[in-house]
XYZ file of C-alpha atoms in Angstrom:
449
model
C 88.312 82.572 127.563
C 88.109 82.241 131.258
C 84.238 80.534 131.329
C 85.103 79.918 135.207
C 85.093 83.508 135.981
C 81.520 84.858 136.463
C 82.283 88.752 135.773
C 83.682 88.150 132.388
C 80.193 85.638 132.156
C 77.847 88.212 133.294
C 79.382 91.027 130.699
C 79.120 88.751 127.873
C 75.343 88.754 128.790
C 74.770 92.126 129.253
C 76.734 93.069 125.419
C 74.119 90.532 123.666
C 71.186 92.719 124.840
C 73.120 95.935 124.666
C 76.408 95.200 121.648
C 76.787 98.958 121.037
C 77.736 100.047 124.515
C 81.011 101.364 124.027
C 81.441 101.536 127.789
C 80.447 98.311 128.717
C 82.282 96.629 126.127
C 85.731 98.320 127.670
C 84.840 96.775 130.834
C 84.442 93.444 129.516
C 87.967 94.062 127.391
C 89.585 95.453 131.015
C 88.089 92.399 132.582
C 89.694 89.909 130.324
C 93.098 91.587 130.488
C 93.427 90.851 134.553
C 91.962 87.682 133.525
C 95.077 87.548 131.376
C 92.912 86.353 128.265
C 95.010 88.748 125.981
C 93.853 87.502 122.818
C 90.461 88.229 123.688
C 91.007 91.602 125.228
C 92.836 92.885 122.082
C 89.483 91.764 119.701
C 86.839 93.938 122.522
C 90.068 96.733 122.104
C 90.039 96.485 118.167
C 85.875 96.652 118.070
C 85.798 99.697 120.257
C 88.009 101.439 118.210
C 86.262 100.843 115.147
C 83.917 103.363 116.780
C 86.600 105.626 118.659
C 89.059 105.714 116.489
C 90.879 108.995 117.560
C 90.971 107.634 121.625
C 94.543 106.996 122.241
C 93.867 105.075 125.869
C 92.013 102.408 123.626
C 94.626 102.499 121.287
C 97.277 101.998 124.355
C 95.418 99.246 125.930
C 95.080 97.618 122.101
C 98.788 97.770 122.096
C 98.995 96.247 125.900
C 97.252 93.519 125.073
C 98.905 92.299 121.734
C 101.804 92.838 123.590
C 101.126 90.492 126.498
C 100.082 88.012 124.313
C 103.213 88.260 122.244
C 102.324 89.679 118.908
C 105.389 92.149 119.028
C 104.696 93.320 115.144
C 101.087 94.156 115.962
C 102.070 95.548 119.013
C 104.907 98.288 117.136
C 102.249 99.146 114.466
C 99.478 100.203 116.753
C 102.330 102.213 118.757
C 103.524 104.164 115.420
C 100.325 105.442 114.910
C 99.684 106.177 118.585
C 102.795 108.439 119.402
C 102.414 109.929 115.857
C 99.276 110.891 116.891
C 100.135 111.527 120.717
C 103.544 112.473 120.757
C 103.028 113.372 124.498
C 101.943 110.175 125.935
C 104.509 108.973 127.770
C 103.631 104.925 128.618
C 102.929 104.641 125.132
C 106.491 105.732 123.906
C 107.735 103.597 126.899
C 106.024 100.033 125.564
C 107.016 101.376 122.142
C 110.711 101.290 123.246
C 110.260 97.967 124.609
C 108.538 96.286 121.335
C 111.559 98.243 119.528
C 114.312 96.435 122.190
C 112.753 92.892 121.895
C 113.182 93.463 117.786
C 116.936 94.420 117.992
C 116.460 97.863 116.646
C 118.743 98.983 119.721
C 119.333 103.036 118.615
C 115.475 103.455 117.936
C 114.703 101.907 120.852
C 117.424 104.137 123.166
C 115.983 107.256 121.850
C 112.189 106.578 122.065
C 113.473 105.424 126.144
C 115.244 108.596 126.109
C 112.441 110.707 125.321
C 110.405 109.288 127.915
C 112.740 109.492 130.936
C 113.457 113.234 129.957
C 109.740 114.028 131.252
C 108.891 111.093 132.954
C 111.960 109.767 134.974
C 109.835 108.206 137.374
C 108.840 105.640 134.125
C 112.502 104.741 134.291
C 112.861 100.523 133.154
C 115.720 99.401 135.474
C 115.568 96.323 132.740
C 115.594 97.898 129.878
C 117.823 99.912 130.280
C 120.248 97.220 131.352
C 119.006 95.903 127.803
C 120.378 99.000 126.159
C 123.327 100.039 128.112
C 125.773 100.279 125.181
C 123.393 102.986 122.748
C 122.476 104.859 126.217
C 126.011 105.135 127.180
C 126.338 106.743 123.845
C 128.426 104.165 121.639
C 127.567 105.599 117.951
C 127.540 103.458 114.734
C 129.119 104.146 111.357
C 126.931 105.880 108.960
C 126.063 108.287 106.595
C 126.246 111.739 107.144
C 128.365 111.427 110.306
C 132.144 113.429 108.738
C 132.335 117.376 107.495
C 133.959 117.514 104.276
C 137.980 118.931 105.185
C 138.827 122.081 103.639
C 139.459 121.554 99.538
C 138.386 118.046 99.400
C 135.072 118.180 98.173
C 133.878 114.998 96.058
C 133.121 115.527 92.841
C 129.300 115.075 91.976
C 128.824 111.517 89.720
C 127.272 111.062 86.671
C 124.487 109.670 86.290
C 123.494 106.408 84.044
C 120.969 108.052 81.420
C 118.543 105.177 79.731
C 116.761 104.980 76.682
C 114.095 101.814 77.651
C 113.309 99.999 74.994
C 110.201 98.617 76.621
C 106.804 100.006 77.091
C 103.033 98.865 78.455
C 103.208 96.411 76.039
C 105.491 94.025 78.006
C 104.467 94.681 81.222
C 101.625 91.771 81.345
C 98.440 92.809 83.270
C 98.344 95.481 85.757
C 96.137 97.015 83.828
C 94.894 99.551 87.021
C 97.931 100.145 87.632
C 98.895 101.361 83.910
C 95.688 103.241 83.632
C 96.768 105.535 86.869
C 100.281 105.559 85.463
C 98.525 106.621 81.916
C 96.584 109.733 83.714
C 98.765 111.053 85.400
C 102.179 110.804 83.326
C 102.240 109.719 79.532
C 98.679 111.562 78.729
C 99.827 115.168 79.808
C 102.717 114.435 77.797
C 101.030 113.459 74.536
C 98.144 116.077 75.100
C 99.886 118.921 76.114
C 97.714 121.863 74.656
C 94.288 119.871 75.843
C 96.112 119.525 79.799
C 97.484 122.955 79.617
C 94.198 124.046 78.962
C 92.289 122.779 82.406
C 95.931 124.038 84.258
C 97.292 120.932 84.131
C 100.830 120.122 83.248
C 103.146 117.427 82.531
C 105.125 116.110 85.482
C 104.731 115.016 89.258
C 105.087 112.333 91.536
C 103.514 108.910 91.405
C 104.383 106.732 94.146
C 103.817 102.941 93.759
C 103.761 100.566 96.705
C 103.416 97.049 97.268
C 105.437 93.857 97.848
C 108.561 93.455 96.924
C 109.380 91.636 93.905
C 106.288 92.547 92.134
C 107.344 94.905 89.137
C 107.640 98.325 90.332
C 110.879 98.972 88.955
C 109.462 97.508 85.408
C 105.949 99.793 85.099
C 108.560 102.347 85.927
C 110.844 101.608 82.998
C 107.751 100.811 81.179
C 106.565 104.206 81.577
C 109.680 105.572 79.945
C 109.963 103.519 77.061
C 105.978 104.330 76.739
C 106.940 108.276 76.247
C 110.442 107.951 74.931
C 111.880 109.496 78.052
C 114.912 109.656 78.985
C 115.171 107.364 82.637
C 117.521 107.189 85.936
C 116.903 105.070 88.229
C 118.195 106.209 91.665
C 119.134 103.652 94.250
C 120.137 104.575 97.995
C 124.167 104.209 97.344
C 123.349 107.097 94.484
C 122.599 109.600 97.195
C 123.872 108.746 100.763
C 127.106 110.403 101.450
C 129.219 110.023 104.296
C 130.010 113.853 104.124
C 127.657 116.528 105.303
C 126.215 118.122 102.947
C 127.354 116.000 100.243
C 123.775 114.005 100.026
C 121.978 116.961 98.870
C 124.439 117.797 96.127
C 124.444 114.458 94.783
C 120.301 114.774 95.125
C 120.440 118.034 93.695
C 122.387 117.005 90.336
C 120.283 113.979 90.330
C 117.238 116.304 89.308
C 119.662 119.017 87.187
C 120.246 116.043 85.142
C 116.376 114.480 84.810
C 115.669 118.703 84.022
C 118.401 118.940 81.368
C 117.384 115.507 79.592
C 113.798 116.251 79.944
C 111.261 114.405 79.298
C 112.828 112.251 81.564
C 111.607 109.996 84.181
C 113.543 110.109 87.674
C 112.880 107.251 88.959
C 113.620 106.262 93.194
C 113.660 102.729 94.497
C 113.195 102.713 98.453
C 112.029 106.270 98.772
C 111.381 105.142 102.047
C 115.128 104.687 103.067
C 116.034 108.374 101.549
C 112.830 109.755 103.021
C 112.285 108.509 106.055
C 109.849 110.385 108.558
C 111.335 113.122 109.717
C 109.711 112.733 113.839
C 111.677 108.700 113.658
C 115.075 110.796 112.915
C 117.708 111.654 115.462
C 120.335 113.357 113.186
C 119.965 116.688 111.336
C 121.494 115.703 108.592
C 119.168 113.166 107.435
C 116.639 116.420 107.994
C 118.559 118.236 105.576
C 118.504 115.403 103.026
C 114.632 115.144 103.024
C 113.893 119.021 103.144
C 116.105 119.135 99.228
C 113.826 116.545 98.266
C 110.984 117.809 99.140
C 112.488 121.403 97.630
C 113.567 119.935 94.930
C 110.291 118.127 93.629
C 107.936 121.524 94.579
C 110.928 123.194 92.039
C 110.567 126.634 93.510
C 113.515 127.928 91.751
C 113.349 126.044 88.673
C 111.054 124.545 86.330
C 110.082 120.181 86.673
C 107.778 120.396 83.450
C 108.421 117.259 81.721
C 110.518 115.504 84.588
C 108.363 112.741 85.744
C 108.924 111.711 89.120
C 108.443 108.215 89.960
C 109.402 106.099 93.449
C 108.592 102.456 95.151
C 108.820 101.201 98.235
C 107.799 98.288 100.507
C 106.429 100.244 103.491
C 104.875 103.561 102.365
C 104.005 103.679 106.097
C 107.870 104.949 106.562
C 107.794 107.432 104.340
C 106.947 111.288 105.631
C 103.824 112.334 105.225
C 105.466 115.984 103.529
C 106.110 113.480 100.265
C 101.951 112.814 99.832
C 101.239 116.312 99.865
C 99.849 118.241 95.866
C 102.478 118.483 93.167
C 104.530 115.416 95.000
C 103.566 112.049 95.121
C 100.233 113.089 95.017
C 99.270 109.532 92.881
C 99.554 106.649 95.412
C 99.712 103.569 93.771
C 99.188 100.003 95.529
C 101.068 97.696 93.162
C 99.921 93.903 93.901
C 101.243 90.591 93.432
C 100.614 90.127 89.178
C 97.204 88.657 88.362
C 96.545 85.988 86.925
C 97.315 87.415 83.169
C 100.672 89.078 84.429
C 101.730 85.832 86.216
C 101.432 83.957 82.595
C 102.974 86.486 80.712
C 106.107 86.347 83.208
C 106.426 82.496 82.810
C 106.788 82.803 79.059
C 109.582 85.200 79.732
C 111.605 83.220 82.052
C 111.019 79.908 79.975
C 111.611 81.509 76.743
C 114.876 79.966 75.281
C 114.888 77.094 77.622
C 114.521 73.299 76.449
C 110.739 72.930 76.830
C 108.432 70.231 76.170
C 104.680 69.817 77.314
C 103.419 72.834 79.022
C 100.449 74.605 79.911
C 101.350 78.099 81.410
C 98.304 79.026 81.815
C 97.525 76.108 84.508
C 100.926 77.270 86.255
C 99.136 80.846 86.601
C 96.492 79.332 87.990
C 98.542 77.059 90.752
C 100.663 80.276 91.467
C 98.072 83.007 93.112
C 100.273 85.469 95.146
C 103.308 84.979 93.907
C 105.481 87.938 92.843
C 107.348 88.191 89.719
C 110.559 87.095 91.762
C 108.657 84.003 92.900
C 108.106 83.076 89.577
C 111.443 83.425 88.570
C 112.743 81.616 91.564
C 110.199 78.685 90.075
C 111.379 78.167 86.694
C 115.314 78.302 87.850
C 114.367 75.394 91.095
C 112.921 73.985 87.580
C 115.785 73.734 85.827
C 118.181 72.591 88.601
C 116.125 69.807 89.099
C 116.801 68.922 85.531
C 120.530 69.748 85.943
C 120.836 67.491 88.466
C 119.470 65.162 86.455
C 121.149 65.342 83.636
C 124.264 65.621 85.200
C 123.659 61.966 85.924
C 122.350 60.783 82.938
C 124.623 62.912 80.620
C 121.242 63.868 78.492
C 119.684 67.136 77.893
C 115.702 66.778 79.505
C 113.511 68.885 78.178
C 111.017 70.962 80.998
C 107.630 69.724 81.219
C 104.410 70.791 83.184
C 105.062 68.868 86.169
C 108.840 70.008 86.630
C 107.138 73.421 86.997
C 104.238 72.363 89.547
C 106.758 70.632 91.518
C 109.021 73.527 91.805
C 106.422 75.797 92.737
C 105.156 73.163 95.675
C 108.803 74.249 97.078
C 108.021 77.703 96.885
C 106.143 79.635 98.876
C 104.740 82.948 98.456
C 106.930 85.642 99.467
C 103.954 88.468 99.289
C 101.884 87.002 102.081
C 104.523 88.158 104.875
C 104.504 91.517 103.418
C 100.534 91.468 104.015
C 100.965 90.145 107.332
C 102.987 93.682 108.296
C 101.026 96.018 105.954
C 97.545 94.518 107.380
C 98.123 95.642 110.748
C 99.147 99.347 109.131
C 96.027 99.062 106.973
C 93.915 98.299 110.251
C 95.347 100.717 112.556
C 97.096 103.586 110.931
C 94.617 104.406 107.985
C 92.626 107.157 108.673
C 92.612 108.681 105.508
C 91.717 105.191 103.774
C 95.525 105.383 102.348
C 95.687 101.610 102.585
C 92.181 100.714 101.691
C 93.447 98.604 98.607
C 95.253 96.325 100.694
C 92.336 95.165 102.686
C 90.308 94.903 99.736
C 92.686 92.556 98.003
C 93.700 90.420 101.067
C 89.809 90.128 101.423
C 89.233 88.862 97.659
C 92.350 86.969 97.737
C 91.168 85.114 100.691
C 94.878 85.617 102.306
């Protein structure tokens, strides 16, 4: 704070016998930006919109001032939800090309510049576009969707992998919100069928379950399965993606002919986000096409998804179009956190089960371990056992794991989760007008990251 400046001195005075004057408290936050007290500015910014949440010149000069004081991340997820919500506003795109440049996503970055320039050359960024000269110029990378299939060499659709899980609920540890959603919306209209049917409610739909990585979506999904005796396929991006047009959508298309003719079955997506992506961040049509059969395909206009339950996970639900939230899709939003303290014990015992062990108390491990994801965990107990590798490597005797070998390991570990908070805060704080990412504050606030 600039104390030496007596404009920014008398404002402060004025907001302690009037703090709910909105316009006063935007020329305090306009004062401290020529002041070039950023930080400060961006706070007045973020209390005025708490207010004036729909005003998209607050939400620019939010994203000015994170962006002069160098928090790019911020900065980009202020500007998503502006120019999804302004399309039109031209310096807005513009700063959101730059944010886009200075984090190496080059293509993005040309097309959001692009867009500007078309109706605003005079915005034209001598600088960035010298930044960007190569995707302007038009120099295309390899990817999907990007060759027609030639005349009689059409790929033949795959097959496939069909599973039988032999887990269920019972080996996922904790989560028990998480199951109880799951429970609702999937297994019960499967095992009550007459009693569902008879409020107009059938088996099948979309549950989408978010969260950070590592942190057992693709188990409660398998879980789920095993729970119902369904049939499961678990779709990754490599299943789908095609480098021929049109090919995508067939491969998507026998994906669900199979989940319909093995029904109940649970169809299960791992980064939904990267398969549907929102369709306003895409350039090509083809990656239009692919999300319109999914969306076609889950509403099953033509065909019948009773008893194909439709699961998905992702890391940034933020990505995902909002077409995908709407009834009969993934209608059940699910924020998956880090495993509790319960679920944290229960995946110790399962990653030191059939190891040499000697005096341990898992349940004290749990207790040193808050935030870690399942893959943290796991990452523990093997830095564990090297260390007693590498010891008896030396001593040419077999060391049995103790307590401390455990503690130490996880003192080398950090939490993976709290970077994924970091990102999904700022979505949480500025993109969340329908209270979508609610759960996230509420457990960064009782987790005290």
């Amino acid at each position: 704070m600039n104390s030496e400046n007596p404009e920014i001195t008398s404002l402060r005075e004025a907001l302690l016998l009037s703090p709910d004057n909105l316009p006063l408290r935007r020329v305090l936050a306009d004062a401290l930006m020529r002041g070039q007290c950023f930080r400060e500015a961006a706070e007045e910014y973020k209390r005025i919109l708490k207010h004036t949440s729909g005003d998209h010149t607050v939400l620019f000069a939010l994203a000015n001032a994170l962006w002069r004081a160098g928090a790019v991340t911020e900065t980009t997820m202020v500007l998503e939800n502006l120019i999804r919500n302004h399309p039109k506003f031209a310096e807005g795109r513009l700063l959101y090309a730059r944010a886009l440049q200075h984090d190496g996503e080059l293509e993005k970055a040309a097309y959001h510049y692009k867009l500007t320039i078309a109706d605003h050359p005079e915005l034209a960024d001598l600088s960035l576009e010298h930044a960007l000269r190569s995707q302007l110029e038009g120099e295309k990378r390899s990817g999907p969707e990007t060759q027609r299939v030639p005349d009689g060499e059409i790929p033949e659709n795959f097959e496939p992998d069909i599973e039988k899980p032999k887990i269920n609920f019972s080996d996922v540890g904790g989560m028990e919100s998480v199951k109880e959603e799951v429970r609702m919306k999937i297994i019960l209209p499967l095992q009550n069928p007459e009693l569902f049917k008879a409020y107009g409610k059938v088996a099948g739909g979309g549950i989408l379950l978010y969260g950070p990585p590592g942190c057992g979506k693709t188990h409660i999904a398998r879980a789920t399965a095993g729970e119902v005796k369904a049939a499961f396929i678990s779709v990754g991006i490599s299943d789908v993606l095609d480098m021929w047009i049109g090919q995508s959508e067939r491969n998507l298309h026998e994906l669900f002919d199979q989940a319909r003719r093995n029904r109940p079955c649970v169809l299960f997506f791992d980064e939904v986000d990267a398969l549907g992506a929102n369709r306003a961040d895409l350039r090509k049509h083809a990656g239009r096409n692919l999300i319109n059969q999914f969306l076609a395909e889950m509403d099953g206009i033509d065909v019948n998804n009773e008893g194909v339950l439709i699961l998905a996970a992702t890391n940034a639900p933020w990505h995902l179009d909002p077409a995908f939230r709407r009834p009969g899709r993934f209608d059940r939003v699910i924020f998956v956190p880090p495993p509790d303290m319960a679920a944290r014990e229960s995946i110790l015992k399962i990653h030191l089960k059939g190891k040499p062990g000697g005096e341990m108390d898992v349940r004290k491990t749990a207790e040193k371990t808050a935030h870690y994801s399942g893959a943290d965990l796991k990452g523990v107990i093997e830095t564990a056992i090297e260390g007693k590798l590498r010891a008896a490597m030396k001593t040419g005797k077999i060391e049995p794991l103790n307590h401390k070998d455990i503690l130490d390991a996880a003192s080398k570990i950090k939490p993976s989760t709290r970077e994924w908070f970091s990102t999904a805060r700022n979505h949480a704080l500025y993109a969340n007008q329908s209270g979508q990412y609610d759960e996230i504050l509420q457990y960064m606030k009782a987790g005290k990251l």
